[in-house]
Coordinates of C-alpha atoms and ligand atoms in Angstrom, one line a residue:
M1 CA -36.8 -64.4 -61.8
R2 CA -40.6 -64.2 -61.8
I3 CA -40.8 -65.8 -58.2
V4 CA -38.2 -63.4 -56.8
F5 CA -40.2 -60.5 -58.4
L6 CA -43.5 -61.7 -56.7
I7 CA -41.7 -62.0 -53.3
G8 CA -40.6 -58.5 -53.7
V9 CA -44.0 -57.2 -54.3
F10 CA -45.4 -59.2 -51.4
F11 CA -42.9 -57.5 -49.0
V12 CA -43.8 -54.0 -50.5
Q13 CA -47.5 -54.6 -50.1
S14 CA -47.8 -56.4 -46.8
V15 CA -44.6 -56.0 -44.6
L16 CA -43.5 -52.7 -46.0
G17 CA -47.1 -51.5 -46.6
A18 CA -46.8 -48.5 -44.4
I19 CA -43.8 -47.0 -46.2
R20 CA -44.2 -44.4 -49.0
F21 CA -41.9 -45.8 -51.7
S22 CA -40.8 -44.1 -54.9
N23 CA -38.9 -45.7 -57.7
S24 CA -38.3 -42.4 -59.5
Y25 CA -34.5 -42.5 -58.7
Y26 CA -34.1 -46.2 -59.3
S27 CA -30.4 -46.6 -60.5
S28 CA -29.4 -48.1 -63.7
R29 CA -26.4 -49.4 -61.9
N30 CA -28.5 -52.2 -60.4
R31 CA -27.6 -54.2 -63.6
E32 CA -23.9 -54.2 -62.7
R33 CA -24.2 -54.9 -59.0
S34 CA -23.9 -58.5 -57.6
I35 CA -26.1 -60.0 -55.1
R36 CA -24.7 -60.1 -51.6
K37 CA -23.7 -63.5 -50.1
S38 CA -24.6 -62.2 -46.6
T39 CA -26.1 -59.3 -44.8
S40 CA -25.2 -58.6 -41.2
L41 CA -25.2 -54.9 -40.8
I42 CA -27.6 -51.9 -41.6
I43 CA -25.6 -48.7 -42.2
L44 CA -27.2 -45.3 -41.6
H45 CA -25.8 -42.4 -43.5
T46 CA -26.6 -38.6 -43.7
T47 CA -26.4 -37.0 -47.2
E48 CA -25.0 -33.8 -46.0
A49 CA -27.0 -32.2 -48.7
P50 CA -30.7 -31.6 -49.5
S51 CA -32.5 -34.2 -51.6
S52 CA -32.5 -31.9 -54.7
S53 CA -28.8 -32.6 -55.2
A54 CA -28.3 -35.8 -53.1
L55 CA -30.8 -38.1 -54.9
R56 CA -29.3 -37.5 -58.4
K57 CA -25.8 -38.3 -57.2
L58 CA -26.9 -41.3 -55.2
R59 CA -28.9 -42.7 -58.3
D60 CA -26.0 -41.9 -60.8
N61 CA -23.3 -43.6 -58.6
G62 CA -25.6 -46.4 -57.1
E63 CA -24.4 -45.2 -53.6
C64 CA -27.2 -46.6 -51.4
H65 CA -30.1 -48.9 -51.3
Y66 CA -32.7 -46.4 -50.0
C67 CA -32.7 -42.8 -49.6
I68 CA -35.2 -40.9 -47.4
D69 CA -36.0 -37.3 -48.4
E70 CA -37.1 -34.4 -46.3
R71 CA -40.8 -35.6 -46.7
G72 CA -40.1 -39.0 -45.5
I73 CA -40.5 -40.6 -49.0
V74 CA -38.2 -43.7 -49.4
Y75 CA -36.5 -43.8 -52.7
R76 CA -35.3 -47.2 -53.9
I77 CA -31.9 -46.7 -55.5
I78 CA -30.3 -50.1 -55.5
D79 CA -32.2 -53.5 -55.0
H80 CA -31.7 -54.2 -51.3
R81 CA -30.3 -57.7 -52.1
R82 CA -27.5 -56.2 -54.4
E83 CA -24.3 -54.5 -53.4
A84 CA -24.5 -50.6 -53.2
Y85 CA -21.4 -48.6 -52.9
H86 CA -22.2 -46.7 -49.8
A87 CA -19.5 -47.4 -47.0
G88 CA -16.3 -46.8 -48.9
R89 CA -13.2 -47.7 -47.1
S90 CA -14.7 -49.5 -44.1
M91 CA -14.2 -52.2 -41.5
W92 CA -16.1 -53.8 -38.7
R93 CA -14.8 -56.5 -36.4
G94 CA -11.9 -57.1 -38.6
R95 CA -13.9 -57.5 -41.8
T96 CA -13.2 -55.0 -44.5
N97 CA -15.5 -53.7 -47.3
V98 CA -18.7 -53.4 -45.4
D99 CA -20.6 -52.9 -48.7
S100 CA -20.4 -56.5 -49.3
F101 CA -22.4 -57.4 -46.2
S102 CA -24.7 -54.5 -45.4
V103 CA -27.7 -52.5 -46.5
G104 CA -27.1 -48.8 -46.7
I105 CA -29.8 -46.1 -46.0
E106 CA -29.2 -42.4 -46.6
T107 CA -31.3 -39.8 -45.0
C108 CA -31.3 -36.2 -46.5
G109 CA -29.9 -34.5 -43.5
Y110 CA -26.7 -33.8 -41.6
H111 CA -24.6 -35.8 -39.3
N112 CA -25.0 -33.3 -36.5
K113 CA -28.7 -32.4 -36.8
P114 CA -31.8 -34.2 -35.8
L115 CA -34.1 -35.6 -38.5
N116 CA -37.5 -34.3 -39.0
A117 CA -40.6 -36.3 -37.7
A118 CA -41.5 -37.6 -41.3
Q119 CA -37.9 -38.9 -41.7
Y120 CA -37.8 -40.5 -38.2
S121 CA -41.0 -42.5 -38.9
A122 CA -39.9 -43.5 -42.4
L123 CA -36.6 -44.7 -41.1
L124 CA -38.1 -46.4 -38.1
A125 CA -40.4 -48.4 -40.4
L126 CA -37.6 -49.1 -43.1
V127 CA -35.0 -50.2 -40.5
G128 CA -37.7 -52.4 -38.7
E129 CA -38.5 -54.2 -41.9
L130 CA -34.8 -54.7 -42.9
K131 CA -34.0 -56.0 -39.4
Y132 CA -36.9 -58.5 -39.8
I133 CA -35.9 -59.6 -43.3
Y134 CA -32.2 -60.1 -42.6
K135 CA -32.4 -61.0 -38.9
I136 CA -30.2 -58.1 -37.8
S137 CA -30.0 -57.2 -34.1
D138 CA -30.1 -53.6 -32.9
H139 CA -26.5 -53.4 -32.1
N140 CA -25.7 -54.2 -35.8
V141 CA -27.5 -51.0 -36.9
L142 CA -24.6 -48.6 -37.2
A143 CA -23.8 -45.2 -38.5
H144 CA -21.5 -44.9 -41.5
S145 CA -18.9 -43.1 -39.0
H146 CA -18.8 -46.4 -36.9
V147 CA -17.4 -48.4 -39.9
A148 CA -15.6 -45.9 -42.1
Y149 CA -11.7 -45.7 -41.6
G150 CA -9.0 -43.7 -43.2
A151 CA -5.7 -44.8 -44.7
P152 CA -2.5 -43.2 -43.2
N153 CA -2.1 -39.5 -44.0
K154 CA -0.1 -36.5 -42.8
W155 CA -1.9 -36.5 -39.4
H156 CA -2.2 -40.2 -38.8
K157 CA 0.7 -42.5 -39.2
R158 CA -1.7 -45.5 -39.2
S159 CA -5.1 -46.5 -40.6
H160 CA -7.5 -44.8 -38.3
R161 CA -11.2 -44.6 -37.4
G162 CA -12.6 -41.1 -37.9
R163 CA -12.5 -40.8 -41.7
K164 CA -16.1 -39.7 -41.7
R165 CA -18.6 -38.3 -39.2
C166 CA -21.4 -39.3 -41.5
G167 CA -24.7 -40.4 -39.6
M168 CA -23.0 -39.8 -36.2
M169 CA -26.2 -38.7 -34.6
F170 CA -27.6 -42.2 -35.1
A171 CA -25.3 -43.5 -32.4
L172 CA -27.0 -41.2 -29.8
P173 CA -29.2 -43.2 -27.4
S174 CA -31.9 -40.5 -27.7
V175 CA -32.0 -40.9 -31.6
R176 CA -31.8 -44.6 -31.4
A177 CA -34.8 -44.7 -29.1
R178 CA -36.8 -43.1 -31.7
L179 CA -35.8 -45.7 -34.2
N180 CA -36.6 -48.5 -31.8
L181 CA -33.0 -49.5 -31.4
K182 CA -32.5 -50.7 -27.8
S183 CA -28.8 -51.3 -27.9
R184 CA -25.6 -50.0 -29.6
P185 CA -21.9 -51.1 -29.6
S186 CA -20.2 -49.9 -26.4
Y187 CA -16.7 -49.7 -27.9
D188 CA -14.9 -49.8 -31.3
P189 CA -13.9 -53.4 -31.8
D190 CA -11.2 -52.5 -34.5
V191 CA -9.6 -49.9 -32.3
R192 CA -9.6 -52.2 -29.3
A193 CA -8.0 -55.0 -31.3
R194 CA -5.4 -52.4 -32.5
R195 CA -6.3 -52.9 -36.2
L196 CA -7.0 -49.2 -36.3
T197 CA -6.0 -46.2 -34.1
A198 CA -8.6 -43.7 -32.9
G199 CA -8.3 -40.7 -35.2
D200 CA -11.1 -38.6 -33.9
A201 CA -11.5 -38.5 -30.1
Y202 CA -14.7 -36.4 -30.3
L203 CA -16.4 -38.7 -32.7
A204 CA -15.5 -41.7 -30.4
K205 CA -17.2 -39.9 -27.5
V206 CA -20.4 -39.4 -29.5
L207 CA -20.4 -43.0 -30.8
Y208 CA -19.5 -44.7 -27.5
G209 CA -19.7 -42.3 -24.7
A210 CA -22.4 -40.3 -23.0
V211 CA -22.7 -37.0 -25.1
P212 CA -26.2 -35.5 -24.9
Q213 CA -27.7 -34.7 -28.2
Q214 CA -27.8 -31.0 -27.7
Q215 CA -24.2 -30.9 -26.7
A216 CA -23.3 -32.9 -29.9
V217 CA -25.2 -30.4 -32.0
A218 CA -23.7 -27.4 -30.3
A219 CA -20.2 -28.5 -30.4
L220 CA -20.3 -29.3 -34.1
S221 CA -22.1 -26.3 -35.3
A222 CA -20.3 -23.8 -33.0
P223 CA -18.6 -20.9 -34.6
G224 CA -14.9 -21.5 -34.9
V225 CA -15.5 -25.1 -35.9
N226 CA -13.7 -24.6 -39.1
V227 CA -10.7 -22.6 -37.8
I228 CA -7.5 -24.3 -37.2
S229 CA -6.3 -24.1 -33.6
K230 CA -4.1 -26.0 -31.1
G231 CA -5.6 -29.5 -31.3
R232 CA -7.7 -28.7 -34.3
S233 CA -5.9 -29.6 -37.6
A234 CA -6.8 -29.1 -41.2
W235 CA -7.7 -32.7 -41.2
D236 CA -10.0 -32.4 -38.4
I237 CA -11.9 -29.7 -40.3
A238 CA -11.7 -30.9 -43.9
R239 CA -11.0 -34.6 -43.5
E240 CA -10.1 -36.1 -46.9
A241 CA -10.8 -32.8 -48.7
Y242 CA -7.9 -31.1 -46.9
N243 CA -5.7 -31.0 -49.9
K244 CA -8.4 -30.6 -52.6
A245 CA -8.5 -27.7 -55.0
D246 CA -12.0 -26.7 -53.8
T247 CA -10.9 -26.4 -50.1
V248 CA -9.9 -22.9 -49.4
Y249 CA -7.5 -21.8 -46.6
I250 CA -8.0 -18.2 -45.5
F251 CA -4.9 -17.3 -43.4
P252 CA -5.1 -14.9 -40.4
D253 CA -3.5 -12.2 -42.7
G254 CA -6.4 -12.6 -45.2
A255 CA -4.4 -14.4 -47.8
Q256 CA -5.9 -17.4 -49.4
K257 CA -4.7 -20.7 -50.7
R258 CA -6.3 -23.7 -52.0
G259 CA -5.6 -27.2 -50.5
H260 CA -3.5 -28.4 -53.4
Q261 CA -1.3 -25.4 -53.3
I262 CA -0.2 -25.9 -49.7
P263 CA 3.1 -27.7 -49.4
D264 CA 3.4 -28.3 -45.7
F265 CA 0.1 -28.5 -43.7
R266 CA 2.0 -28.3 -40.4
K267 CA 3.1 -24.7 -41.2
V268 CA -0.6 -23.5 -41.6
P269 CA -0.9 -21.1 -38.7
A270 CA -3.6 -21.2 -36.0
G271 CA -6.5 -18.9 -36.9
T272 CA -6.6 -20.1 -40.4
K273 CA -10.1 -20.7 -41.6
V274 CA -10.7 -23.7 -43.7
V275 CA -13.6 -23.6 -46.2
V276 CA -14.6 -27.0 -47.5
N277 CA -16.6 -26.8 -50.7
C278 CA -16.5 -30.5 -51.6
T279 CA -20.0 -32.2 -51.6
D280 CA -18.8 -35.0 -49.4
D281 CA -18.0 -32.5 -46.6
N282 CA -19.6 -33.5 -43.4
L283 CA -20.1 -29.9 -42.1
P284 CA -23.0 -27.8 -43.2
E285 CA -22.4 -24.2 -44.2
T286 CA -23.2 -21.7 -41.6
Y287 CA -22.5 -18.1 -40.6
Q288 CA -19.4 -16.8 -38.7
T289 CA -19.6 -14.1 -36.1
V290 CA -17.4 -11.0 -35.7
G291 CA -15.3 -11.2 -32.6
I292 CA -15.7 -14.9 -32.1
N293 CA -14.3 -16.0 -35.5
G294 CA -12.1 -13.0 -35.9
K295 CA -12.6 -9.6 -37.6
A296 CA -14.9 -9.4 -40.6
Q297 CA -12.1 -9.0 -42.9
D298 CA -10.6 -12.2 -41.6
I299 CA -13.9 -14.1 -42.0
A300 CA -14.8 -12.8 -45.4
G301 CA -11.3 -12.3 -46.6
E302 CA -11.2 -10.6 -50.1
E303 CA -15.0 -10.8 -50.1
A304 CA -15.6 -8.5 -47.1
R305 CA -17.0 -5.8 -49.4
A306 CA -18.7 -8.0 -51.9
A307 CA -22.5 -8.1 -52.6
S308 CA -22.5 -11.8 -51.8
T309 CA -21.2 -11.1 -48.2
V310 CA -24.1 -10.3 -45.9
Y311 CA -23.8 -8.8 -42.4
V312 CA -26.5 -9.3 -39.9
Y313 CA -26.0 -6.7 -37.1
P314 CA -26.8 -7.5 -33.5
D315 CA -29.9 -5.3 -33.7
G316 CA -31.3 -7.6 -36.5
S317 CA -30.7 -5.3 -39.4
Y318 CA -28.5 -6.4 -42.3
K319 CA -26.3 -5.0 -45.0
R320 CA -24.5 -6.4 -47.9
G321 CA -20.7 -5.9 -48.2
S322 CA -21.0 -3.9 -51.2
Q323 CA -23.0 -1.3 -49.2
L324 CA -20.1 -0.7 -46.7
S325 CA -17.0 1.3 -47.0
A326 CA -13.6 -0.2 -46.0
A327 CA -13.8 1.8 -42.8
A328 CA -17.3 0.5 -42.0
V329 CA -16.1 -3.1 -42.4
L330 CA -13.4 -2.5 -39.8
K331 CA -16.0 -1.1 -37.4
L332 CA -18.5 -3.9 -37.5
P333 CA -19.7 -4.5 -34.0
Y334 CA -18.9 -7.6 -32.1
G335 CA -21.5 -10.3 -32.6
T336 CA -22.3 -9.3 -36.2
K337 CA -23.1 -12.4 -38.2
V338 CA -21.3 -12.9 -41.5
L339 CA -22.6 -14.9 -44.4
T340 CA -20.2 -15.2 -47.2
G341 CA -21.3 -16.3 -50.8
Y342 CA -24.9 -15.6 -50.2
A343 CA -27.8 -14.1 -52.3
V344 CA -30.3 -11.9 -50.6
G345 CA -34.1 -12.8 -51.3
G346 CA -37.3 -11.4 -50.1
P347 CA -39.4 -10.1 -48.5
V348 CA -41.7 -13.0 -48.2
T349 CA -45.3 -12.0 -49.0
A350 CA -48.5 -13.9 -49.3
S351 CA -48.2 -14.0 -53.1
R352 CA -44.5 -14.6 -53.1
P353 CA -43.6 -17.5 -50.7
A354 CA -40.0 -18.6 -50.1
T355 CA -40.3 -21.3 -52.6
S356 CA -40.8 -18.7 -55.4
I357 CA -37.7 -16.8 -54.2
C358 CA -35.2 -19.6 -54.1
G359 CA -37.1 -22.9 -55.1
N360 CA -36.6 -25.8 -52.9
R361 CA -33.4 -24.3 -51.4
W362 CA -35.7 -22.4 -48.9
R363 CA -35.7 -25.4 -46.6
S364 CA -32.0 -26.1 -46.8
P365 CA -30.0 -25.9 -43.6
D366 CA -27.6 -23.5 -45.2
T367 CA -30.5 -21.0 -46.2
F368 CA -31.3 -18.6 -43.4
F369 CA -34.5 -16.7 -42.7
L370 CA -34.2 -13.4 -40.9
I371 CA -37.2 -13.6 -38.6
N372 CA -37.5 -11.0 -35.8
G373 CA -33.9 -10.2 -36.1
V374 CA -32.8 -13.9 -35.6
L375 CA -31.2 -16.0 -38.4
V376 CA -33.2 -19.3 -38.7
P377 CA -31.9 -22.1 -40.9
G378 CA -34.2 -23.3 -43.7
D379 CA -34.5 -26.8 -42.2
K380 CA -35.6 -25.3 -38.8
V381 CA -38.3 -23.0 -40.1
D382 CA -41.9 -23.8 -39.6
D383 CA -43.2 -23.0 -43.1
S384 CA -46.6 -22.2 -41.8
K385 CA -45.1 -19.5 -39.5
I386 CA -42.8 -17.5 -41.8
P387 CA -43.9 -13.9 -41.2
V388 CA -44.7 -11.6 -44.1
G389 CA -41.7 -9.4 -44.7
A390 CA -39.1 -12.0 -43.6
M391 CA -35.9 -11.8 -45.8
L392 CA -33.9 -14.8 -46.7
F393 CA -30.4 -15.5 -47.6
F394 CA -29.4 -18.4 -49.7
K395 CA -26.1 -19.7 -51.1
S396 CA -25.5 -18.2 -54.5
Ligands
ZN401 ZN1 -22.1 -42.1 -45.3

């Protein structure tokens, strides 16, 4: 045991010397996890949540080996030689339970957004060291979405790829280049061998095709991405959360139902908005736009006139729903952006920075700064350039 420990320290100090590690979220689950017999894959994940909530969950459940926060600090969660429960239902080249032969790295970010520079450099170093330690080639460094698969459900008669879009961006050549990964798989071996069906054509295009990064980002953060339409089912939007009590369906007539109250998903009409509140959701919260996603009363439903609904007009001004009459809601102009379930904070001043308004949520991708009339997500804001007087909207 002592020798193993010394070897561990050696790697930390020499090979892994450039990485800023923290043990402050080391999981007590280590005790119950067995040592893997082999390690042939590195699986990259995105937490779909900020570190403030993700780290605790990952530690409590022992769900990864490492987690990289927004500052590029690498938290050890599970000893890299032991099994972490990060891949769930998974298969690669016919071999299931990927947890038993892989190392899992979470990055605090979103499957359809680029990482920040500190995260890229931490991940580059960490992946480099793990490739070296376990002799893993570049095309065996995969995204969780490469290996996750789903059991049959209402939409897929057979087991299918596409259960998750987690870490999807890590398949893009432009992202891989920043991680010094020179190759990637060119096809899905389990779909090709008919062990699985292809359940998400768009995901397959991102993983194996030639989708430029900007296009991948735009398509997945576009307004309407959570509205049911021809060719876009509740499953496409909510994945495994489609029938959960915390997934809300807002019908075109404004009526709402929760996932577990819907008897027949094939009868949910086009135009129904699906709001996924489950923490495992792959889609970050964003705003809707009047005229593109429907009328304000369709977008915000019963909350159209609530204080927690914020309307940002095309001229850059804003009002809360509680400040509007029913008639004014009906007359909101085309292009008005609608944030539902949000608190209004600000203005930012020299003595009252964003962090004192909403804590570390200020940098969350679902927090929006109103800067010169434009909504800027918290993770895209340059904190040295937030102008005095900026308002911010954060999830309440
Ligand atoms: Zn994942």
